[in-house]
XYZ file of C-alpha atoms in Angstrom:
577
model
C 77.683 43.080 69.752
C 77.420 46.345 71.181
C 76.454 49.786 68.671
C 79.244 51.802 68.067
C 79.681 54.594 70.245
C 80.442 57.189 67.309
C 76.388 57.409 66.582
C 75.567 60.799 67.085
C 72.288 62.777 68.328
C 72.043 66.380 67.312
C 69.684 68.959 68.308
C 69.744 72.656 66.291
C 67.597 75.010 66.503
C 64.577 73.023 67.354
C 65.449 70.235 64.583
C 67.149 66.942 65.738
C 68.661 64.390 63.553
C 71.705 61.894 63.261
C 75.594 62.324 62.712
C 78.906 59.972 63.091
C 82.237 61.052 64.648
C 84.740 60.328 62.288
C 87.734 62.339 64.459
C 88.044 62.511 67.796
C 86.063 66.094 67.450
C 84.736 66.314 63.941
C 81.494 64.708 63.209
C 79.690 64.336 60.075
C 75.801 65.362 59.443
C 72.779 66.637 56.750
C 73.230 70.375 55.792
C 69.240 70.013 56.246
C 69.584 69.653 59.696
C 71.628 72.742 60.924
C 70.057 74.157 58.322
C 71.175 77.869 58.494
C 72.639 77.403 62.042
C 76.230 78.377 62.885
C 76.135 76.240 66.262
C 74.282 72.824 67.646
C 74.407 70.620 70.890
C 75.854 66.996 69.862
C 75.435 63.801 72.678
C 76.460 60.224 71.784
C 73.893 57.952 73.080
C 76.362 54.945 73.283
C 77.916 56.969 76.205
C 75.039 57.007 79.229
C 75.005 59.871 81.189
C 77.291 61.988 79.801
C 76.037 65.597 78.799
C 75.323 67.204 75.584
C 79.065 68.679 73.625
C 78.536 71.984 71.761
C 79.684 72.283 68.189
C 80.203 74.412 65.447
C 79.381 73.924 61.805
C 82.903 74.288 59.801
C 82.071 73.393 56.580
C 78.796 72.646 54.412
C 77.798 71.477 51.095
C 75.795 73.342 48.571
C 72.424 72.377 49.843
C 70.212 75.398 48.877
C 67.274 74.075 51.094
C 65.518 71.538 48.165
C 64.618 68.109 48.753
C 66.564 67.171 45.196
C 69.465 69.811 45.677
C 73.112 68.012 46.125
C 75.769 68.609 48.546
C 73.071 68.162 51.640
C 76.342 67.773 54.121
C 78.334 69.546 57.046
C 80.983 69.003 59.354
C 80.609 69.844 62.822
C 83.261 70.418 64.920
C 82.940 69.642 69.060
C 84.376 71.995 72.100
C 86.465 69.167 72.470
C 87.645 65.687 72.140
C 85.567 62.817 73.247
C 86.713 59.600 74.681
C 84.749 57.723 71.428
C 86.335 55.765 69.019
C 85.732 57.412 65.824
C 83.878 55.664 62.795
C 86.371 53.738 60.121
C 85.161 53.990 56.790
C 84.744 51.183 54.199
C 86.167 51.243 50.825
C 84.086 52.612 48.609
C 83.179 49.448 46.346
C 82.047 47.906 50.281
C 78.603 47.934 49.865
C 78.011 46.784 45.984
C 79.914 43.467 47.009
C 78.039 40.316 45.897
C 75.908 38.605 47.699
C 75.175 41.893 48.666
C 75.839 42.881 52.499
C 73.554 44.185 55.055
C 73.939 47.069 56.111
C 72.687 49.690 59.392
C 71.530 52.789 60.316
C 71.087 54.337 63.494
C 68.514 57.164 63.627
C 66.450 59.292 66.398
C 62.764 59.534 65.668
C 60.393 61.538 67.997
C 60.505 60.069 71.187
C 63.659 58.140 70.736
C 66.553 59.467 71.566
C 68.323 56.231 72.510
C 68.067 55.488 68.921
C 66.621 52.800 66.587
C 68.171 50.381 64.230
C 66.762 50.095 60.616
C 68.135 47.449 58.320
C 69.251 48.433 54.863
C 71.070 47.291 51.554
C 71.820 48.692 48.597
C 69.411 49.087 45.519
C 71.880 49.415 43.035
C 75.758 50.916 41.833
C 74.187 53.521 39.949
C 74.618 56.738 41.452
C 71.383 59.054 41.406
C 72.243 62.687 39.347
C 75.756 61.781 40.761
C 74.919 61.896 43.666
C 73.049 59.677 45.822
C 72.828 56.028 46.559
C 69.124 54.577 46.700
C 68.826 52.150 49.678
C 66.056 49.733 50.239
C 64.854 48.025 53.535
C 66.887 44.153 54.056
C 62.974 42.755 54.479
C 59.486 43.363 54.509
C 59.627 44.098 58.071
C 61.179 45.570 60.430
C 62.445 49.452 61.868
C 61.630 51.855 58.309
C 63.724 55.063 57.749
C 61.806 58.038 58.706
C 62.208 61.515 60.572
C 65.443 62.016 62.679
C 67.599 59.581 60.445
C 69.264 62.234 58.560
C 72.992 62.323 58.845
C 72.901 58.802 60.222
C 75.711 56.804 59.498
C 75.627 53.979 57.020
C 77.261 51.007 57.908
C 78.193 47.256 57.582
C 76.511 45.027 59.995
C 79.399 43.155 59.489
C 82.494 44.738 60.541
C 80.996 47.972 61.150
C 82.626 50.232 58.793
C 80.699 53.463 57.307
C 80.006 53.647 53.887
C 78.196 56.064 53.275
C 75.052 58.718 55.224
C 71.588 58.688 55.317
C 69.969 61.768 53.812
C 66.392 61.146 52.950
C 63.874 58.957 53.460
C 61.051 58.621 50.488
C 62.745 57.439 48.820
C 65.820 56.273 51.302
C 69.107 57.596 50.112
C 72.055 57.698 51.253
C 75.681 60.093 50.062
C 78.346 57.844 50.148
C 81.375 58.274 51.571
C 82.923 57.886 48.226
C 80.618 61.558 46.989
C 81.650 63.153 50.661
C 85.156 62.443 50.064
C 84.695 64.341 46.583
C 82.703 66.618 47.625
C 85.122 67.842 51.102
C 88.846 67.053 50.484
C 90.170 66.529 54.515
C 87.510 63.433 54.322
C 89.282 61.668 51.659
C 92.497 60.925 53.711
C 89.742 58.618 56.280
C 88.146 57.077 53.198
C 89.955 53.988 51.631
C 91.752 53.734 48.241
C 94.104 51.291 47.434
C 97.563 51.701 46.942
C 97.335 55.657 48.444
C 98.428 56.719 52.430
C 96.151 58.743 53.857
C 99.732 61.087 54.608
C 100.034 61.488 51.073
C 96.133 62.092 50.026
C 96.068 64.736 53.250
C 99.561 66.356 52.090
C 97.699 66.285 48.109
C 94.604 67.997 49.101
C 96.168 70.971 51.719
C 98.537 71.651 48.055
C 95.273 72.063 46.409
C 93.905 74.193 48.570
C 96.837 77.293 47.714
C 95.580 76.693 43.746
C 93.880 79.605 42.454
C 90.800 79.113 40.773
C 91.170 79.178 36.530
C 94.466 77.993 37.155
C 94.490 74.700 35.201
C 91.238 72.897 33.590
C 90.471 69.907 35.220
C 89.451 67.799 32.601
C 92.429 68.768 30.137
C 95.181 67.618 33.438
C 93.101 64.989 33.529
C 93.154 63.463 30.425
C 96.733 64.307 29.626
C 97.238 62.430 33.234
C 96.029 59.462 32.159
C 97.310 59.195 28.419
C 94.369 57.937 25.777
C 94.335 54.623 26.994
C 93.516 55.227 30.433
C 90.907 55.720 32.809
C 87.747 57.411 32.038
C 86.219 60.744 33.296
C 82.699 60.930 34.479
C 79.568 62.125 31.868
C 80.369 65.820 32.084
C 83.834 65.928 33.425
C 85.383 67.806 36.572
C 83.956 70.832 38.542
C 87.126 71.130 40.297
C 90.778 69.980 40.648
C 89.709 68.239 43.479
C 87.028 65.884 41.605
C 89.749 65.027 39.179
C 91.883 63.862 42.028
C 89.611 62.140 43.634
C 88.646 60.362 40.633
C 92.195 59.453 40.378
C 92.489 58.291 43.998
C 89.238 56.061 43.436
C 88.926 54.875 40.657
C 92.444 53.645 40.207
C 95.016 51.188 41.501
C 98.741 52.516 41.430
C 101.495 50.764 40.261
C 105.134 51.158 39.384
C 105.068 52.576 35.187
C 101.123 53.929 35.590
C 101.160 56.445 38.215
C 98.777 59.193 36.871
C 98.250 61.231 40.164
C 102.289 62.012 39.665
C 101.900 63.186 35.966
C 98.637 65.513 36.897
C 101.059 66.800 40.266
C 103.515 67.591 37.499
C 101.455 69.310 34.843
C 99.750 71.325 37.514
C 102.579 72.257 39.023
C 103.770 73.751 35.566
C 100.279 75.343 35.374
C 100.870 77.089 38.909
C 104.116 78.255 37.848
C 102.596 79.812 34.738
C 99.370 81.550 36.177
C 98.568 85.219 37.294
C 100.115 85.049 40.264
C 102.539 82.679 40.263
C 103.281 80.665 43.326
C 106.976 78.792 42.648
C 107.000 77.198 46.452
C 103.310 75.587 45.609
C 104.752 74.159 42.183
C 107.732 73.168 44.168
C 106.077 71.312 46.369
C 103.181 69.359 43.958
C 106.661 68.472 42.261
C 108.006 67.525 45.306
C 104.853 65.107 46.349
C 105.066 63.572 42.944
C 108.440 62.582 43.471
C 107.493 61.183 46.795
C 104.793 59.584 45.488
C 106.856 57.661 42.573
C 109.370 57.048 45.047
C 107.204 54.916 47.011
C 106.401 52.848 43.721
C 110.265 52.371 42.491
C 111.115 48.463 41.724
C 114.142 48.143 39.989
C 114.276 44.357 39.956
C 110.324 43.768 39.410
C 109.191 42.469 36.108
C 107.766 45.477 34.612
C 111.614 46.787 34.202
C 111.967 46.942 30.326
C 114.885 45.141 29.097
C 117.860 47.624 27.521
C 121.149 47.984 27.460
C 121.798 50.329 30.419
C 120.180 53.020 29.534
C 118.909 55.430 31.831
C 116.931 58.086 29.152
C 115.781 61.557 29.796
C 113.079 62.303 26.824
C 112.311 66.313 25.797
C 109.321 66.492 23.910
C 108.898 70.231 21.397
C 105.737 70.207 19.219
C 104.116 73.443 18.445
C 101.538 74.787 20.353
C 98.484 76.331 19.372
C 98.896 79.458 21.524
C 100.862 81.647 18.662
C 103.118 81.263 16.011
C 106.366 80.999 17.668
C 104.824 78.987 21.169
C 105.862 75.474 21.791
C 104.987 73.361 23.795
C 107.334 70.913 25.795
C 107.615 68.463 28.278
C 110.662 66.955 29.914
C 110.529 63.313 30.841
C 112.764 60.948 32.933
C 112.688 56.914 32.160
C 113.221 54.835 35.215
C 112.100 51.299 35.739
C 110.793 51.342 32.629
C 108.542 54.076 33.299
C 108.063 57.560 32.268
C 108.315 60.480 34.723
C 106.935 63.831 33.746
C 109.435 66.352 35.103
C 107.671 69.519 33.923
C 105.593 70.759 30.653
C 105.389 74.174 29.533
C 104.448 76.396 27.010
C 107.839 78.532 25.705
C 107.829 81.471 23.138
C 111.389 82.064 21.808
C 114.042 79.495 21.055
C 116.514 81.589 23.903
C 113.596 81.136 26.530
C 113.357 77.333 25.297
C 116.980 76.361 25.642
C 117.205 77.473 29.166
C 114.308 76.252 29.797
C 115.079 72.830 28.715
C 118.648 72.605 29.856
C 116.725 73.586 34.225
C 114.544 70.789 33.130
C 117.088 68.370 32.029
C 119.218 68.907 35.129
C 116.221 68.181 37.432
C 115.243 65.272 35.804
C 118.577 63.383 35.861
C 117.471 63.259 40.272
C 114.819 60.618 38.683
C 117.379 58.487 36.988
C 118.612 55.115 38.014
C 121.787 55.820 38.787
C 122.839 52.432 38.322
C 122.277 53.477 34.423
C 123.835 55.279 31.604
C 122.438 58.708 31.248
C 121.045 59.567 27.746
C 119.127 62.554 26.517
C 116.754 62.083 23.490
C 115.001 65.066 21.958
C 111.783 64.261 19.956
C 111.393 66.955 17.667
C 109.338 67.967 14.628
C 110.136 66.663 11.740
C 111.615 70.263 9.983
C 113.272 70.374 13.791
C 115.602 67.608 13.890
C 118.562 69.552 11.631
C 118.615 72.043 14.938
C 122.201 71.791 16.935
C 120.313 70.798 20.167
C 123.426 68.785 21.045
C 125.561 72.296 21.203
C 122.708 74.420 23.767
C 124.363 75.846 26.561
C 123.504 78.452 29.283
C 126.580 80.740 28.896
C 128.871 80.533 25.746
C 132.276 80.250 26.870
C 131.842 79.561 30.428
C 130.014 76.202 30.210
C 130.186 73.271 28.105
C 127.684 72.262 25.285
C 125.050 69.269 26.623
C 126.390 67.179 23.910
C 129.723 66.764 25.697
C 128.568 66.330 28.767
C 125.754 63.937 28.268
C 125.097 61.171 24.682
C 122.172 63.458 22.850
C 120.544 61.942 20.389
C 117.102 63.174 18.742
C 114.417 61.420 17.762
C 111.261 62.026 14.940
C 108.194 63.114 16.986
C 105.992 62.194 13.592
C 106.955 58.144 13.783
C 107.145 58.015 17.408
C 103.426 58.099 17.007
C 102.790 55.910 14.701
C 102.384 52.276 15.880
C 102.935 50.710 12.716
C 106.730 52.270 12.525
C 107.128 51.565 15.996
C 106.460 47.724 15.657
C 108.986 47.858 12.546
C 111.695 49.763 14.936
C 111.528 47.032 17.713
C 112.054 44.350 15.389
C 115.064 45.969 13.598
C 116.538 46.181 17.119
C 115.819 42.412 17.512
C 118.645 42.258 14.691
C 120.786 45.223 15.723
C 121.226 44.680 19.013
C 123.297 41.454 18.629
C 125.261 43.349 15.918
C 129.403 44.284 16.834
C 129.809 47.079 13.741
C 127.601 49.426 12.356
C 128.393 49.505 8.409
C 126.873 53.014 6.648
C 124.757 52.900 3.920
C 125.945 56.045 1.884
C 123.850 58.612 0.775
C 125.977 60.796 -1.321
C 124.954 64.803 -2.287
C 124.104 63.584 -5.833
C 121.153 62.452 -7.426
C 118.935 60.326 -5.476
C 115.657 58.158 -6.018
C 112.386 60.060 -5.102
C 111.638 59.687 -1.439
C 108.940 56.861 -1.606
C 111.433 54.854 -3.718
C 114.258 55.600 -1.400
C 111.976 54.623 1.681
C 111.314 50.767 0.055
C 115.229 50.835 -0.911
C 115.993 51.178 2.896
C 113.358 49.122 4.615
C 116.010 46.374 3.957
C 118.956 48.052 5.167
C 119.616 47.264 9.144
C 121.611 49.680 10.562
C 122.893 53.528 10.408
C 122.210 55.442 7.079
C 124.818 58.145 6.357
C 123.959 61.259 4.512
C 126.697 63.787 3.235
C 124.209 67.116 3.916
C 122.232 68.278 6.394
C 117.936 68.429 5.139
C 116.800 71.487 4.073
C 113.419 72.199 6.652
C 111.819 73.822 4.283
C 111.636 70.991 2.142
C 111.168 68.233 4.830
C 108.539 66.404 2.521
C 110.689 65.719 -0.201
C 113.875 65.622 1.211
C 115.419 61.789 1.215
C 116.383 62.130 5.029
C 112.153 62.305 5.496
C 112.433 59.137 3.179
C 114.814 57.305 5.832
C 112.640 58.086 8.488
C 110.010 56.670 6.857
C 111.555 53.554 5.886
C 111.646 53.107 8.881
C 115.590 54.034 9.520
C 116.429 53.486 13.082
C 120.138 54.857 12.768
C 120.424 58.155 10.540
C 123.464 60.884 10.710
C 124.469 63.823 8.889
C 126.865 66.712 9.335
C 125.622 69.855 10.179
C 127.175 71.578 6.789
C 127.609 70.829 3.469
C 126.260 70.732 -0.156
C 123.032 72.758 -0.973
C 122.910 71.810 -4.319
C 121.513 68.764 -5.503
C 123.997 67.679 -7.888
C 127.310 67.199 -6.957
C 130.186 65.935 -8.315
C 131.040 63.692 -5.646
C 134.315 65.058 -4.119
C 132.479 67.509 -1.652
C 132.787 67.538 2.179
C 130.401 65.625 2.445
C 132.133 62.566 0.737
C 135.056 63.126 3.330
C 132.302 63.111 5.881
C 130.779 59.857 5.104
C 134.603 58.448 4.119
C 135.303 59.350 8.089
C 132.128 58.391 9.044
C 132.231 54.296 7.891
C 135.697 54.079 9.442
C 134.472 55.337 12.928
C 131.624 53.099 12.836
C 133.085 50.233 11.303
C 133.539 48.438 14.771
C 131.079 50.053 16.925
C 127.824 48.601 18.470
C 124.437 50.279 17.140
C 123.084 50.139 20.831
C 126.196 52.010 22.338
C 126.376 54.783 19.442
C 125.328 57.524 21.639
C 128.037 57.079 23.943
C 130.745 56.981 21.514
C 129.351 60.195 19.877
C 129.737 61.742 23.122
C 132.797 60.867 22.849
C 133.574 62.385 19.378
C 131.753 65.691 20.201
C 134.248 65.982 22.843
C 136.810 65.023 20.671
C 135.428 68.037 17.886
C 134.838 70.650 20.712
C 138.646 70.740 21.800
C 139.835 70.534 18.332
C 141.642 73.398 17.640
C 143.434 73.394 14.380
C 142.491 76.027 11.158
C 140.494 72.968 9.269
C 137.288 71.936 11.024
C 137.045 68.420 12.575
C 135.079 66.214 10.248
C 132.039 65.855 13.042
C 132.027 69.267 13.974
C 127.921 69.382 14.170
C 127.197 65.983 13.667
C 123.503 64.494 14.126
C 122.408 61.530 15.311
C 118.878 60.270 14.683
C 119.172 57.227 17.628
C 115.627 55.789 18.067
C 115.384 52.459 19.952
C 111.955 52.206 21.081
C 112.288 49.675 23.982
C 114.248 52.562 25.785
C 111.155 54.966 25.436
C 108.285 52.500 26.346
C 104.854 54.016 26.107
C 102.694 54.960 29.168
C 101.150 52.304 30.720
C 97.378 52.677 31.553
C 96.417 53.112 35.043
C 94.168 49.725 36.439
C 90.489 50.056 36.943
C 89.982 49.531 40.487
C 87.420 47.371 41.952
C 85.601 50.485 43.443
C 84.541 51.305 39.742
């Protein structure tokens, strides 16, 4: 078998060593050897008789001119294309494979400028200060490392892909393609990674490039990318945006419902559009290559589709933020094939700011949804939160209609939907409910009722919606009984928007008529397909017209069925880990 004719000889300012072409005009070689050099003569040995190319150097590592200092790379760039078939690269994990493989490296000592073959194989996985990758000689014998192998290419005897570059020789090291890639983004669209087009890691890495620095911190995308379950960051986290990516890119397999490159798109894209100098067209278009990038992974029939009922939820997460008293921060999700899509996250100041804010964000996110499904939009609020009329927010009064009559709203306790322990208790209850035809109300009237812990065991037995004649008071979420439903856990809980403040009451309030109206309306109704019948009855209460409100003028529905909102799914380890 012949040598490949992408082995390089380069001569720079009196120095010679090795390089690879890995374009049709770019080759790869040691910073040390154009070592403060703008320009260098390239000639490819496997072609005879053809002349030396000139190149430029257009792009180098941080080599500062030590024998231990990283980033000992550059690109050169040729006058022009040769007729050589560029180097392939091997996927990463290619030369830790077991029995281990042998691998080559073509170098240029004095007096050689053919070139010489040594044989090589890896000493280990473990990468050297992050670094390098030590390499040891395939026997006892045979053609050692030594002066003019620098910048050779590193590759499999077998198949004769590159994994990595020769960059010293005592001890023999080489960078891998794996660090290069990290190191210089256009590289990582040659190198391998399973499950990603080289399209979309090119396409990735030019959007990078427009991010100004301090714009987002790495390692806090990073880890909100991948959710607490999922992949680990390196010891000492992420110089760059880039490294995170390309952590991402490596070290993970994606797959429909784990797609963490998409969420970190997303959030950075939310961090560009908040920044000094905002840039909406770059946010735009990281949005717009996470959407591409889910597409590609959309399976509506595969078997990680959660089972529901039709379903197709958008999810709006408030919390409070840390970044002043009246910040919040929130983050607008879209379900589809069982899978949760990050549409945006921001931090908002100012509950005007928030609502149009959220209702952009919901409008965008229903271009995620199946739409095969039933659109639903589920706010997940704090707990003193969940009395606010989210189901009445609206751009313009007047002009344009509430959301809650033009989509089922439904909100949702942010405090239980992190606990794992009510969420277990939730699923089960739904095992029940969802072969249920009517919804009967357990009535909680305005009078006296059993301290919340007491009320909490009372209604762990009750299966189905719980009916309270007055709103909770948020400043007394702790002790209020509605925090004792939610506790239970209560999976169904309503309650009008106005009515007694008192605690005793007589029992011929509003709120009695409410929960009187209330059990008829629900008598014969479904607990899975509440939220579109309240859509229905918000519709019903916005056009009413006469002098006396309509009973569910305001009404709230606390609508949590946890199969709908499935958790993130961790991104796989790949093999190259």
């Amino acid at each position: 078998m012949a040598s490949p004719s992408w082995h390089a000889y380069i001569a720079c300012g009196g120095a010679v060593g090795a390089g690879f072409l890995f374009t049709d005009r770019h080759v790869l070689t040691c910073a040390h050897v154009v070592w403060q050099e703008e320009a260098a003569e390239v000639r490819f040995p496997g072609l005879p008789g053809r002349g030396p190319v000139a190149a430029r150097v257009v792009a180098r590592g941080g080599w500062a001119g030590g024998s231990r200092d990283p980033g000992d790379w550059a690109v050169l760039e040729l006058a022009g294309p040769v007729p050589v078939r560029p180097a392939r690269f091997a996927r990463p994990d290619a030369p830790h494979a077991y029995p281990a493989p042998k691998l080559l490296a073509h170098g240029f000592p004095e007096d050689y400028e053919e070139g010489v073959l040594s044989e090589l194989r890896c000493s280990a996985r473990d990468l050297t200060s992050g670094e390098w990758t030590q390499l040891e000689a395939w026997t006892g014998h045979g053609t050692a490392v030594s002066g003019g192998f620098s910048g050779a290419g590193v590759h499999l005897a077998e198949g004769g892909e590159v994994v990595g570059m020769v960059s010293s020789m005592d001890p023999v090291r080489m960078v891998s393609a794996q660090v290069l890639a990290r190191s210089w983004p256009p590289l990582a669209e040659h190198v391998p990674t399973p499950g990603h087009q080289a399209a979309e890691k090119r396409a990735l890495a030019a959007l990078l490039a427009r991010v100004p620095d301090g714009t987002a911190d790495p390692d806090a995308l990073f880890r909100q990318a991948v959710g607490p379950l999922g992949l680990a960051p390196p010891d000492g986290g992420f110089a760059s945006l880039w490294e995170a990516v390309w952590h991402l890119l490596a070290e993970s397999v994606p797959r429909a419902g784990a797609l963490p490159l998409a969420e970190f798109a997303v959030r950075l894209a939310a961090a560009a559009d908040e920044g000094a100098a905002p840039d909406p067209e770059l946010g735009r278009g990281l949005r717009e290559w996470a959407r591409a990038h889910r597409a590609r992974f959309n399976d509506p029939g595969g078997p990680g589709r959660a089972p529901d009922l039709g379903w197709s939820p958008v999810l709006v997460e408030i919390n409070r933020s840390g970044e002043g008293r009246n910040a919040l921060l929130v983050e607008v999700y879209a379900y589809r094939d069982g899978s949760r899509r990050l549409v945006d996250a921001a931090t908002v100041t100012g509950e005007r700011q928030l609502r149009e804010w959220v209702l952009d964000r919901v409008d965008a996110a229903f271009g995620d949804l199946d739409d095969r499904g039933r659109a639903l939009v589920a706010f997940a609020l704090p707990r003193n939160w969940l009395h606010k009329p989210v189901d009445q927010w609206v751009r313009r009064k007047g002009i344009e209609p509430p959301l809650g009559c033009v989509s089922p709203v439904v909100v949702m306790d942010r405090l239980r939907r992190k606990n794992p322990r009510l969420q277990r208790t939730l699923r089960q209850m739904w095992e029940t409910l969802d072969g249920r035809r009517g919804s009967p109300v357990h009535r909680i009237e305005c009078g006296r009722t059993p301290r919340p812990d007491k009320l909490s065991v009372q209604l762990q037995d009750v299966y189905g919606p719980v009916g309270f004649a007055r709103p909770p008071d948020p400043a007394r979420t702790a002790t209020e009984p509605h925090g004792a439903a939610l506790n239970a856990p209560s999976p169904i809980v309503l309650w009008p928007h106005t009515g007694c403040t008192g605690a005793a009451c007589d029992g011929g309030c509003r709120g009695s008529g409410f929960l009187d109206e209330l059990g008829r309306w629900l008598a014969d109704l479904a607990p899975g397909e509440l939220p579109g019948h309240v859509l229905k009855l918000r519709k019903e209460a916005f056009m009413h017209d006469e002098s006396r409100p309509h009973w569910a003028a305001g009404l709230t529905l606390v609508w949590e069925h946890p199969r709908h909102f499935p958790p993130v799914a961790p991104p796989d380890r790949s093999p190259l880990s």
